[in-house]
CSV table of C-alpha atoms and ligand atoms in Angstrom, one decimal:
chain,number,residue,atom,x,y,z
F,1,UNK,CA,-13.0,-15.4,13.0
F,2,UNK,CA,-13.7,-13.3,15.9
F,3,UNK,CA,-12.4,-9.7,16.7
F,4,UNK,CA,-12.7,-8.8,20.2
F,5,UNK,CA,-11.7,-5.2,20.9
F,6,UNK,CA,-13.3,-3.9,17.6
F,7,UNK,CA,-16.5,-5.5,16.5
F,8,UNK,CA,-18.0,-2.2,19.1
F,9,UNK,CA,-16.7,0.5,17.5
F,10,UNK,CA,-17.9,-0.6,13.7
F,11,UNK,CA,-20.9,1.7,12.6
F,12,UNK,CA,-23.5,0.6,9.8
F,13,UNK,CA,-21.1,2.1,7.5
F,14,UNK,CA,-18.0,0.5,8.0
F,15,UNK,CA,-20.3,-3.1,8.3
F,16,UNK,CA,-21.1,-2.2,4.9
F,17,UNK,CA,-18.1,-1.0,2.7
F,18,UNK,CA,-16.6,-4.3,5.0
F,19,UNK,CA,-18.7,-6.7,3.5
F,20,UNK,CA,-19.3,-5.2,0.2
F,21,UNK,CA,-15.5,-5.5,-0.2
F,22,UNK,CA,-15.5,-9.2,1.2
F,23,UNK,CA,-18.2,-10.2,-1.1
F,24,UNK,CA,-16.6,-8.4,-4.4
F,25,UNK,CA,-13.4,-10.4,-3.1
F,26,UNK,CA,-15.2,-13.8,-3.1
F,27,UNK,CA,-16.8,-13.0,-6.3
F,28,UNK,CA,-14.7,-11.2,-8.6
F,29,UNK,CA,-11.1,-11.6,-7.5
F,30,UNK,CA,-10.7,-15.3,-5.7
F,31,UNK,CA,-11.8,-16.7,-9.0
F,32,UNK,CA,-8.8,-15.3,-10.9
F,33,UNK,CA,-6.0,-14.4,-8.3
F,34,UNK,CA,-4.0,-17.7,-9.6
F,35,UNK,CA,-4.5,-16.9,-13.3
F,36,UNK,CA,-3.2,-13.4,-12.9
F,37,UNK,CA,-0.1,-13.9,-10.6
F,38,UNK,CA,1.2,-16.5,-12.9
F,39,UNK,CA,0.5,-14.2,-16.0
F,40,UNK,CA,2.3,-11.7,-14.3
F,41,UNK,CA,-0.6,-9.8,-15.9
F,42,UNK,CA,-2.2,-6.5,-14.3
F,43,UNK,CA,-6.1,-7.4,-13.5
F,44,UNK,CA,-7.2,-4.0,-15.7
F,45,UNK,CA,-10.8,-5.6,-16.0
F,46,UNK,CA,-11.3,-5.9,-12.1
F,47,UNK,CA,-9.5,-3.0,-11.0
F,48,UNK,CA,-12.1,-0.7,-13.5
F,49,UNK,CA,-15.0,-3.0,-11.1
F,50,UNK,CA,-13.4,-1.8,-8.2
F,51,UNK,CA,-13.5,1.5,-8.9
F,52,UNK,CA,-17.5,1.0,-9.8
F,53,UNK,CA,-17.7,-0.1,-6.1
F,54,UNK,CA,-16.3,2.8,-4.7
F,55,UNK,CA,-13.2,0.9,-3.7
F,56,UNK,CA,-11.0,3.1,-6.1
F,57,UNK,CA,-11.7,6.3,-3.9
F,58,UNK,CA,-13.0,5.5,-0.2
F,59,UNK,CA,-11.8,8.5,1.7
F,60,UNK,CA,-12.3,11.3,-1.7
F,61,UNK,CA,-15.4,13.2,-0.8
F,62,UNK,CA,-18.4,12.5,-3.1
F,63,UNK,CA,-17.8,16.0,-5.2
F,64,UNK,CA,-14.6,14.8,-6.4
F,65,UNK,CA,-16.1,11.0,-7.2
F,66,UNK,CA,-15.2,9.5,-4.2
F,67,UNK,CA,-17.2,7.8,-1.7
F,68,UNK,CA,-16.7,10.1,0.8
F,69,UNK,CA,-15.8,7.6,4.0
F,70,UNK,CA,-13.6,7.7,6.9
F,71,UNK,CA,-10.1,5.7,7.5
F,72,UNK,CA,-11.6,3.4,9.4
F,73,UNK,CA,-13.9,2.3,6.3
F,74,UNK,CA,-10.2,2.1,3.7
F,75,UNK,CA,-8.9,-0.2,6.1
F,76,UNK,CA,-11.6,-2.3,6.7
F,77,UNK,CA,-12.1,-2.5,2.8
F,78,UNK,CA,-8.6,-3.2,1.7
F,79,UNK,CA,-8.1,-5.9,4.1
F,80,UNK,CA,-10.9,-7.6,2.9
F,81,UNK,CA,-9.5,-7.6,-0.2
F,82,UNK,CA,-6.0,-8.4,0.7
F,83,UNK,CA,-7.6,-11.3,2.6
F,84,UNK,CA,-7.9,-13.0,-0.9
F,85,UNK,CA,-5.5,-10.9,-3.3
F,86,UNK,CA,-2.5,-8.9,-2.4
F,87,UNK,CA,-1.9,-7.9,-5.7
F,88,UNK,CA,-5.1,-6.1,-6.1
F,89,UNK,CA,-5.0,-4.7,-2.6
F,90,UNK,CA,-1.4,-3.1,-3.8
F,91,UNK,CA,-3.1,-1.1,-6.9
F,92,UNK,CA,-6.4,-0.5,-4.2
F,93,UNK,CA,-3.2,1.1,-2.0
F,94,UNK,CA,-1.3,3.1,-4.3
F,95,UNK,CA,-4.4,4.7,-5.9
F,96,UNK,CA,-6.1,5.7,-2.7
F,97,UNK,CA,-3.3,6.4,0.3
F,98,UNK,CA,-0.3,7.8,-2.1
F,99,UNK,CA,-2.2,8.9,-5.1
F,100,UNK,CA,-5.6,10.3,-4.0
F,101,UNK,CA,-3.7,11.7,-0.5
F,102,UNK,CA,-1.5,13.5,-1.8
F,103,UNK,CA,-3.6,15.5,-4.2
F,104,UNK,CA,-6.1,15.8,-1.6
F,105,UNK,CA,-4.0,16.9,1.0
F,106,UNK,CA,-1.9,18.9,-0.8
F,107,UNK,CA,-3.3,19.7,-4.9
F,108,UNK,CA,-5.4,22.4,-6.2
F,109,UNK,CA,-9.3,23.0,-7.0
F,110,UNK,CA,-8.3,22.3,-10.6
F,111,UNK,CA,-6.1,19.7,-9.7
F,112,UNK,CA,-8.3,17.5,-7.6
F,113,UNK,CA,-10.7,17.6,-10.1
F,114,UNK,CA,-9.0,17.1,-12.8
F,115,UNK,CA,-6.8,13.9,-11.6
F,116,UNK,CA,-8.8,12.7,-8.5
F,117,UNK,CA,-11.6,12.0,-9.8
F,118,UNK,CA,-11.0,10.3,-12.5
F,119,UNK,CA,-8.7,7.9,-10.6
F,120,UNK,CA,-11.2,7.4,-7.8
F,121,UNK,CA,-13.6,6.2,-9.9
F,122,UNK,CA,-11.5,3.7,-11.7
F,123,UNK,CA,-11.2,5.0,-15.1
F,124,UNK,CA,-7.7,5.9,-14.3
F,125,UNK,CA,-4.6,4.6,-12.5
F,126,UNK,CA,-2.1,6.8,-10.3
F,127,UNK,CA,1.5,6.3,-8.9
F,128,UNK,CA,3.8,7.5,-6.8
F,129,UNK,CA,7.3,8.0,-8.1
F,130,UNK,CA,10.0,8.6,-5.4
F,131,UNK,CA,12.5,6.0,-5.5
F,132,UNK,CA,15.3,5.6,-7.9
F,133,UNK,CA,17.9,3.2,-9.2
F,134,UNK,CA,20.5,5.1,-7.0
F,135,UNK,CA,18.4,6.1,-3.8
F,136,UNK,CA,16.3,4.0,-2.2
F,137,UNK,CA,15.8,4.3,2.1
F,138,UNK,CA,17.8,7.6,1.9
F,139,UNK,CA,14.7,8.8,-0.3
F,140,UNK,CA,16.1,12.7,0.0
F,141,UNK,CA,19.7,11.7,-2.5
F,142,UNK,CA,17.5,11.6,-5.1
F,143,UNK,CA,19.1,12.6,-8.8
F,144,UNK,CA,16.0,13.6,-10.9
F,145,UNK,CA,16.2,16.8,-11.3
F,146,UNK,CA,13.7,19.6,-12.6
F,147,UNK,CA,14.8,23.1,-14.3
F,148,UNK,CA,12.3,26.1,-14.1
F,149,UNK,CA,12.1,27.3,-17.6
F,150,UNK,CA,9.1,29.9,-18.0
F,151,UNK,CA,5.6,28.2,-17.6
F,152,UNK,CA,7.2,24.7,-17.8
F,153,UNK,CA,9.8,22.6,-15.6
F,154,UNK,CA,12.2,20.8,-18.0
F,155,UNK,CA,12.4,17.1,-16.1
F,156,UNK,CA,14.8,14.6,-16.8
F,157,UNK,CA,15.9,11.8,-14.6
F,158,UNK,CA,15.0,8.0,-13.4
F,159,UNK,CA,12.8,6.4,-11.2
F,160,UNK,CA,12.4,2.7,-10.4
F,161,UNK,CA,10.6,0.3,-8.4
F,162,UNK,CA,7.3,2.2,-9.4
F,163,UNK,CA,4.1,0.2,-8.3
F,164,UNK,CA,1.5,0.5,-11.3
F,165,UNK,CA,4.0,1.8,-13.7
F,166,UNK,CA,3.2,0.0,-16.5
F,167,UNK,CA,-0.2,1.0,-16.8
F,168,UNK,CA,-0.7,4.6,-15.0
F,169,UNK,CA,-2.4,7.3,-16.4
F,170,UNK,CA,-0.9,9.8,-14.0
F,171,UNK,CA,2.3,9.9,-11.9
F,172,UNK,CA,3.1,11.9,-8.9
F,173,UNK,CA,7.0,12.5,-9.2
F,174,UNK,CA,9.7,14.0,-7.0
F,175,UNK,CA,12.6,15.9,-8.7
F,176,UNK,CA,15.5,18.0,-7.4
F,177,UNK,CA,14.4,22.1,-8.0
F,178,UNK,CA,17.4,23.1,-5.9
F,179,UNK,CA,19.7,19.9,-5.2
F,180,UNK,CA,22.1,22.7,-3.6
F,181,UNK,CA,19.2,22.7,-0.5
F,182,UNK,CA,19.2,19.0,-0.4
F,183,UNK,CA,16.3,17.8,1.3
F,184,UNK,CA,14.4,21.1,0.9
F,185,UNK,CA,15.3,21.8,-2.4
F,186,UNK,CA,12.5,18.9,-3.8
F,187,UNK,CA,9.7,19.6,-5.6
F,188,UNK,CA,6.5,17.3,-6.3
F,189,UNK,CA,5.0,17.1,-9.9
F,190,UNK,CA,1.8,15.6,-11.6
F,191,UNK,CA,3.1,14.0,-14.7
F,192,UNK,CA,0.5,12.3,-17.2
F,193,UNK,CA,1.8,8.9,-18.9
F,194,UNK,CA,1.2,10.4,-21.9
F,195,UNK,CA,3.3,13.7,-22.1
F,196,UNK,CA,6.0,13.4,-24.7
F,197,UNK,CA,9.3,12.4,-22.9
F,198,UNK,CA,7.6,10.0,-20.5
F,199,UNK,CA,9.1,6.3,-20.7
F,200,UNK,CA,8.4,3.3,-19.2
F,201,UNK,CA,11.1,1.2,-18.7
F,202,UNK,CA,10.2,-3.2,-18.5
F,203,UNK,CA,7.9,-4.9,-16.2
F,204,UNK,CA,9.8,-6.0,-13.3
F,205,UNK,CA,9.5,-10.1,-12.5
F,206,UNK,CA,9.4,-10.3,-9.2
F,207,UNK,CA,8.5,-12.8,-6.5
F,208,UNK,CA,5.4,-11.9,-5.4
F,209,UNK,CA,2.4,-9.7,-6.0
F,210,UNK,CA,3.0,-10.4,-9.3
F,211,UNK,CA,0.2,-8.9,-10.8
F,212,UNK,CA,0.6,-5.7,-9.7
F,213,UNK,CA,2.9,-4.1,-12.3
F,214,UNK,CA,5.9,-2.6,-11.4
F,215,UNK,CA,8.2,-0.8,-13.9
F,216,UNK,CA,11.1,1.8,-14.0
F,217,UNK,CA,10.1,5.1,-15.3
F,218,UNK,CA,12.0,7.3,-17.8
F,219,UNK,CA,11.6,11.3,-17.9
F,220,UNK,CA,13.7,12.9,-21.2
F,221,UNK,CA,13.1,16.7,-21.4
F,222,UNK,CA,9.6,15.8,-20.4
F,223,UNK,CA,8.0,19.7,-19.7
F,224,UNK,CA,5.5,19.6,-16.9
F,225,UNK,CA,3.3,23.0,-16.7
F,226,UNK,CA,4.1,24.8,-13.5
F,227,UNK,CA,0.4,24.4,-12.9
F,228,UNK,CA,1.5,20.9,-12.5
F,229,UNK,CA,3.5,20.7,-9.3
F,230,UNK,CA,2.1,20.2,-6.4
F,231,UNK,CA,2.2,22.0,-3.3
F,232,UNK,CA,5.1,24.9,-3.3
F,233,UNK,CA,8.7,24.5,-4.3
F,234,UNK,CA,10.5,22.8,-2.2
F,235,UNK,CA,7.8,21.2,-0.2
F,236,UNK,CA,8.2,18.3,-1.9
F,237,UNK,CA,9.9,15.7,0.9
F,238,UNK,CA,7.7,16.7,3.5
F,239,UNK,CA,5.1,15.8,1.2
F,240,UNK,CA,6.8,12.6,0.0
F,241,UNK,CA,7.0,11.7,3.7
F,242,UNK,CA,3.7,13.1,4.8
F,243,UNK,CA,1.6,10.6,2.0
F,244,UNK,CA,4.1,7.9,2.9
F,245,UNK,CA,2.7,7.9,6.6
F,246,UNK,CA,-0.9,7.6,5.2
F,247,UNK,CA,0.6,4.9,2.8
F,248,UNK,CA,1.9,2.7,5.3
F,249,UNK,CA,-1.4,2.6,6.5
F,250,UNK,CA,-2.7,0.9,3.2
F,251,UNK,CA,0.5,-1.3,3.6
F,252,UNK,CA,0.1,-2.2,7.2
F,253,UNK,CA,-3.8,-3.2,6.0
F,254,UNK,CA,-3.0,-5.5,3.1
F,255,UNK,CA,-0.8,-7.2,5.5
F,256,UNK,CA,-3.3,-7.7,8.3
F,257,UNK,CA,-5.7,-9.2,5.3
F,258,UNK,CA,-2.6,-11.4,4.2
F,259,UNK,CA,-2.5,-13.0,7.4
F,260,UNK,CA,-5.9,-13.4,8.2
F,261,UNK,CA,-6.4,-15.3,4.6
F,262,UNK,CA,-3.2,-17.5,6.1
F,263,UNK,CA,-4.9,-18.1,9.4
F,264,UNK,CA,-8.3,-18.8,8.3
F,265,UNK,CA,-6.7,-21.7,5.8
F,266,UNK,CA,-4.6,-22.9,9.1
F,267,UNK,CA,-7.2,-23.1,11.2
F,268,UNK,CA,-9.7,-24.9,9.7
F,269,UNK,CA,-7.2,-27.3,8.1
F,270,UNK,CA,-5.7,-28.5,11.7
F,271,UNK,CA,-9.3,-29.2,12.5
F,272,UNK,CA,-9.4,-31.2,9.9
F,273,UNK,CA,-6.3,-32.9,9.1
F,274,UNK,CA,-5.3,-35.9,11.3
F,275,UNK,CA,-1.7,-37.5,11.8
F,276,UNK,CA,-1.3,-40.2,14.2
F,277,UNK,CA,-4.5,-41.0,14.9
F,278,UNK,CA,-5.5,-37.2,16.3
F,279,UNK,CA,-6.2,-33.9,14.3
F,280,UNK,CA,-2.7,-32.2,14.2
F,281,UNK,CA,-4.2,-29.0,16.0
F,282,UNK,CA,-3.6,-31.5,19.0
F,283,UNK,CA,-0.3,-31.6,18.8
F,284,UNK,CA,1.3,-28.7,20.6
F,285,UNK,CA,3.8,-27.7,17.7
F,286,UNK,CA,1.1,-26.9,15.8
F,287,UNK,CA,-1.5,-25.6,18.0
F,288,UNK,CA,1.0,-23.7,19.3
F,289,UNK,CA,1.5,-22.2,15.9
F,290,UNK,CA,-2.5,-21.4,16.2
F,291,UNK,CA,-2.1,-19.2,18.6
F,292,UNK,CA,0.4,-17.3,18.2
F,293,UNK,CA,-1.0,-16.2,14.7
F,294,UNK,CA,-4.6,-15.2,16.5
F,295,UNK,CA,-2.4,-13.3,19.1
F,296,UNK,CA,0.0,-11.2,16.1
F,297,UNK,CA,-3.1,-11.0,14.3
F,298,UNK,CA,-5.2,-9.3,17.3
F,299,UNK,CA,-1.9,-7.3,17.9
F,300,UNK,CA,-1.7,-5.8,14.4
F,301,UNK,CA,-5.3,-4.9,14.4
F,302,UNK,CA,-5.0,-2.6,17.4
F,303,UNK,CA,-2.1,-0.8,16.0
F,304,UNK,CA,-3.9,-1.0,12.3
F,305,UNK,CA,-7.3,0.5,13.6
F,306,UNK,CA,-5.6,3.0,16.0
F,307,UNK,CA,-3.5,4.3,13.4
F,308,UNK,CA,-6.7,4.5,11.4
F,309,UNK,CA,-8.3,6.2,14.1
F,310,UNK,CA,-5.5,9.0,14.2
F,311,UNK,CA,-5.3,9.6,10.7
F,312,UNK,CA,-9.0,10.4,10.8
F,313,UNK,CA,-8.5,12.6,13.7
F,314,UNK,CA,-5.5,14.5,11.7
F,315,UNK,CA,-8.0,15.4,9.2
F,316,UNK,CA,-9.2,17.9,11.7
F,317,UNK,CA,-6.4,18.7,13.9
F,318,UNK,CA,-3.2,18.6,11.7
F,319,UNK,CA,-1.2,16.8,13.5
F,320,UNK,CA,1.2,14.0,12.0
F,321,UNK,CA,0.3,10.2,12.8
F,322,UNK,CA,3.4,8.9,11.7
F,323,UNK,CA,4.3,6.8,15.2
F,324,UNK,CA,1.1,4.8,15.0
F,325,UNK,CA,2.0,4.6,10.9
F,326,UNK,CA,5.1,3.3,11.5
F,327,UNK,CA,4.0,0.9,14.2
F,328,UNK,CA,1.2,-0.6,12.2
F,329,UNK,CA,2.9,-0.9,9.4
F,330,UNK,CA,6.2,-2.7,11.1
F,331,UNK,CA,4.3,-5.3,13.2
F,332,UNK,CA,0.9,-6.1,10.5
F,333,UNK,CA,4.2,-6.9,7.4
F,334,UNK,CA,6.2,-9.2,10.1
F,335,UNK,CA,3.0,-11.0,11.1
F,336,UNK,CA,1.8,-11.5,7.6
F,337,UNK,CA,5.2,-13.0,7.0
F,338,UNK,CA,5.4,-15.2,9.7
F,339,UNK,CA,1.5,-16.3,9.3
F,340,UNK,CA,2.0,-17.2,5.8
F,341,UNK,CA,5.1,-19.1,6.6
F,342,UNK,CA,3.3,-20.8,9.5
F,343,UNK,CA,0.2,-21.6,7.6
F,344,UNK,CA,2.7,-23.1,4.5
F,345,UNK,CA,4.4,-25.3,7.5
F,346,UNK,CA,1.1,-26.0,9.1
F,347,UNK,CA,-0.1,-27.9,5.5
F,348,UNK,CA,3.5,-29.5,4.4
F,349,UNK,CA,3.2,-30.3,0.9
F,350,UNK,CA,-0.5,-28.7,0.5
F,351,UNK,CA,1.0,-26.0,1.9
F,352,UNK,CA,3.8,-25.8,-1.0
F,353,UNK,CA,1.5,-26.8,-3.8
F,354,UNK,CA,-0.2,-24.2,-6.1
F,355,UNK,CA,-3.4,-26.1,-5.3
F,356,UNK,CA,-3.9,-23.7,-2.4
F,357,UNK,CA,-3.3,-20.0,-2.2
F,358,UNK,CA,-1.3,-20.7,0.3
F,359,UNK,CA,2.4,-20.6,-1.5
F,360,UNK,CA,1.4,-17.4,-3.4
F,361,UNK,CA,0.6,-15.7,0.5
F,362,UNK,CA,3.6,-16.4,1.1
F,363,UNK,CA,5.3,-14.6,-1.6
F,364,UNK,CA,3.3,-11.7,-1.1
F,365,UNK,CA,3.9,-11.5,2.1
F,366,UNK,CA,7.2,-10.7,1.8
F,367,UNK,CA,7.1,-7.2,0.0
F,368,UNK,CA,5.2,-5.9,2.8
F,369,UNK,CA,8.1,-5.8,4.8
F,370,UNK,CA,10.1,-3.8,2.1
F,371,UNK,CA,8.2,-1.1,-0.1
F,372,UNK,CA,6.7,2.1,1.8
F,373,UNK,CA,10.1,1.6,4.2
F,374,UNK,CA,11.6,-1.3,4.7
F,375,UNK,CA,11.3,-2.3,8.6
F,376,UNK,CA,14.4,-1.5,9.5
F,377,UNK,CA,13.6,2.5,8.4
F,378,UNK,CA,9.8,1.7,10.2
F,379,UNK,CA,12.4,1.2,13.3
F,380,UNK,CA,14.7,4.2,12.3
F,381,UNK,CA,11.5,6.2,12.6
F,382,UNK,CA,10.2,5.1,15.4
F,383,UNK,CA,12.9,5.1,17.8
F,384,UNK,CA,13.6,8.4,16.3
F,385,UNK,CA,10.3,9.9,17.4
F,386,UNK,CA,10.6,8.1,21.1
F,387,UNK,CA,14.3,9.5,21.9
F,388,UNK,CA,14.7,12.2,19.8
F,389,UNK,CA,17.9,11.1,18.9
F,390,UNK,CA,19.3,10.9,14.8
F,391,UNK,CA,19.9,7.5,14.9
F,392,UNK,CA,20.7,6.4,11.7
S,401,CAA,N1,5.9,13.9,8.0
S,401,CAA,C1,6.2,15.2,7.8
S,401,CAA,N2,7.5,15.6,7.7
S,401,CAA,C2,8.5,14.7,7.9
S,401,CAA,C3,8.2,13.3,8.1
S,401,CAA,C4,6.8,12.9,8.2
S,401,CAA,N3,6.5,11.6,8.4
S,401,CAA,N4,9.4,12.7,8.2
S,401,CAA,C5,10.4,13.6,8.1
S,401,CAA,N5,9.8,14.8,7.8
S,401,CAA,C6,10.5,16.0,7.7
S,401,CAA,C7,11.4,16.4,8.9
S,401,CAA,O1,10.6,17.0,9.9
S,401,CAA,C8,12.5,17.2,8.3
S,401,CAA,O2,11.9,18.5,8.1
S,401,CAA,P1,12.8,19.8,8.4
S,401,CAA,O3,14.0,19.8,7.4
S,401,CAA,O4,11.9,21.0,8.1
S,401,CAA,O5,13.3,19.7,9.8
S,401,CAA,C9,12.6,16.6,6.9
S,401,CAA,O6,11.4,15.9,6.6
S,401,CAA,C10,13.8,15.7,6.8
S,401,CAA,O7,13.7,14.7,7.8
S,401,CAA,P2,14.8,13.7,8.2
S,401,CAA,O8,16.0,14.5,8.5
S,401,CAA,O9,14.3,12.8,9.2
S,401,CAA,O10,15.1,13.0,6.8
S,401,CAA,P3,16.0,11.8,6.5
S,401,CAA,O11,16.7,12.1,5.2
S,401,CAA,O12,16.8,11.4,7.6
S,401,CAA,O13,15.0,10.6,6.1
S,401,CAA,C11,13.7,8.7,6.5
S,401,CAA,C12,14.1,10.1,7.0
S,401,CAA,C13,12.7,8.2,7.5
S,401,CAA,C14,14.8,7.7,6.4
S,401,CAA,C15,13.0,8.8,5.1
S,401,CAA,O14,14.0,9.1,4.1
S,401,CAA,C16,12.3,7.6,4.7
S,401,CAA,O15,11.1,7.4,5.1
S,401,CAA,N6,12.9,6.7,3.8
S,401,CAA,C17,12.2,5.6,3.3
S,401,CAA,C18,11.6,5.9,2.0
S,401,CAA,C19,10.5,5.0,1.6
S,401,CAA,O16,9.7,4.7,2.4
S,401,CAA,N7,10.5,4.7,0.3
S,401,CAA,C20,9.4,3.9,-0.2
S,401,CAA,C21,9.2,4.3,-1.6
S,401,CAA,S1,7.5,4.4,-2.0
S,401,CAA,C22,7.0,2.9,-2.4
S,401,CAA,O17,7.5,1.9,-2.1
S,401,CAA,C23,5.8,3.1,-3.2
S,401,CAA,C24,5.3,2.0,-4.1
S,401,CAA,O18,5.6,1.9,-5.2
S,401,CAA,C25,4.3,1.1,-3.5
């Protein structure tokens, strides 16, 4: 497939971590996507391989077992995997744009060593704990809550809907410190999996990316050393919604891989395929089809690689890259949806059987217009930044 406006500004480096991702795709996970997302089982096995590549860990600097790349470099990579496995794209996502981020951005010496490294190397898992059963969009009604008691914070509450559950070593979690202060009475925690009062609640079944696990988790008087939270008390939604920006990055990536794996199936199949005496990419209603997923495609990468692009730049400078988050992130989940749905369409009942990949696109597709903010909050934010009105 060709990229226009981008092949230019690709470096050696990004060529490489590109197609070192494609090939590890081809090789390692094409093979056993199908097995895995009708196991429901979490790929443990590759996901340690990934973080051998590097892929665990693209943007932590080498000191902290990383590979020590740019933005530009994640993207590239995840969508190469997403291209072939949204499920292990989601774990590739969670690990490095909320888990690594956030500890980057906003941990200790002793904490970036201590739970960084070990993640971005692959012998660990992370997550990212925010939602729960009664707060979902309106992330800041949160019930958790956290009590101050000497060294420790006593934590007790819910949280569901967590990506990786199941099988994380370490959590990041927000609690109320001070629910009087609402919004800016939240605090962010590390929590390891194994700390007495942790639970994990059942694997979800769910329609899609189904082998990426996803659980509830439990907290029961679960004491977290004050060395533990991260980033000061009461920082913790701006931190929440600080990693979520560099999250919906990741998101808006696995979707833009998600389509292309769509596309490159359509394409070559209305080529191929003939009805009436003419390959059906003759016909306008599906050649039409054609090009309007090239076109959302092309779209999504300039908003994906700008974003990119500005959250490298805010390494430097600060500032927030939110808007160009939020952007990519919107229009890369509503073209992966209506690629997959087009490509399904495009190969009738090939396109419905489990003989392609096809079917299970399509029901990945979906999430990525609900977790990290669904689009209508990717709107909310948006239209928030460009009027500077509270529309709600
Ligand atoms: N960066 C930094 N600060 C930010 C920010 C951002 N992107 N967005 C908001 N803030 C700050 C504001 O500046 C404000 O600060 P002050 O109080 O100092 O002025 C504060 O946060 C509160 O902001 P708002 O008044 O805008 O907050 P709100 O309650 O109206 O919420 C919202 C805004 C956009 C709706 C937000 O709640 C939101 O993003 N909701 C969606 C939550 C979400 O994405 N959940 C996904 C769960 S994670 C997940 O899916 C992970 C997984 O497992 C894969």
């Amino acid at each position: 497939m060709t990229h226009y406006a981008f092949d230019h500004i690709l470096n050696e480096e990004h060529r490489m971590i590109r197609d070192a991702a494609r090939e590890f795709a081809a090789q390692e996970i094409a093979p056993v996507a199908r097995e895995f997302d009708e196991a429901e089982k979490f790929p443990l096995e590759t996901v340690r391989k990934m973080g051998e590549m590097g892929f665990m860990g693209i943007e932590v600097p080498e000191e902290y077992g990383g590979a020590g790349m740019d933005t530009l470099s994640y993207v590239l990579a995840l969508e190469e995997i997403a291209k072939v496995d949204a499920s292990h794209a989601t774990i590739m996502s969670v690990n490095n744009s909320l888990f690594n981020y956030a500890i980057l951005t906003f941990g200790t010496e002793e904490q970036k060593r201590k739970y960084i490294t070990p993640v971005a190397s692959g012998q660990a898992i992370g997550a990212y704990a925010l939602t729960e059963p009664s707060s979902g969009s309106d992330a800041a009604n949160m019930r958790t809550r956290a009590v101050r008691e000497g060294d420790v914070y006593v934590l007790n509450g819910r949280k569901s809907w967590i990506t990786s559950g199941p099988v994380a070593d370490y959590v990041i979690v927000f609690a109320m410190t001070q629910p009087e202060k609402r919004h800016k009475g939240i605090t962010a925690f590390i929590v390891e999996a194994s700390w007495e009062g942790f639970i994990r609640g059942k694997q979800e079944e769910k329609m899609g990316i189904r082998a990426s696990a996803t659980s509830e988790l439990g907290f029961e008087n679960l004491r977290v050393p004050v060395a533990n939270r991260l980033g000061e008390e009461g920082q913790g939604f701006k931190i929440a919604m600080t990693v979520l920006d560099a999250g919906r990055i990741g998101i808006a990536a696995q979707a833009l891989g998600i389509s292309e794996g769509a596309y490159e199936y359509a394409r070559r199949y209305v080529q191929e395929r003939e009805a009436f005496g003419k390959p059906i990419g003759e016909f306008q209603g599906t050649g039409f089809k054609i090009a309007d997923m090239k076109m959302r495609i092309e779209a999504a990468r300039s908003l994906l690689y700008n974003a990119a692009l500005a959250k490298e730049r805010a390494k430097t400078t600060g500032e927030r890259f939110t808007l160009p988050a939020s952007m990519a992130k919107l229009f890369a989940s509503e073209t992966a949806v209506y690629c997959t749905w087009a490509a399904v369409q495009i190969h009738g009942g090939m396109g419905y059987s489990k003989e392609l990949p096809l079917e299970r696109f399509y029901r990945d597709a979906k999430i990525t217009e609900i977790y990290e903010g669904t689009s209508e909050i990717q709107r909310l934010v948006i239209a928030r930044l460009e009027t500077g009105l509270r529309l709600i």
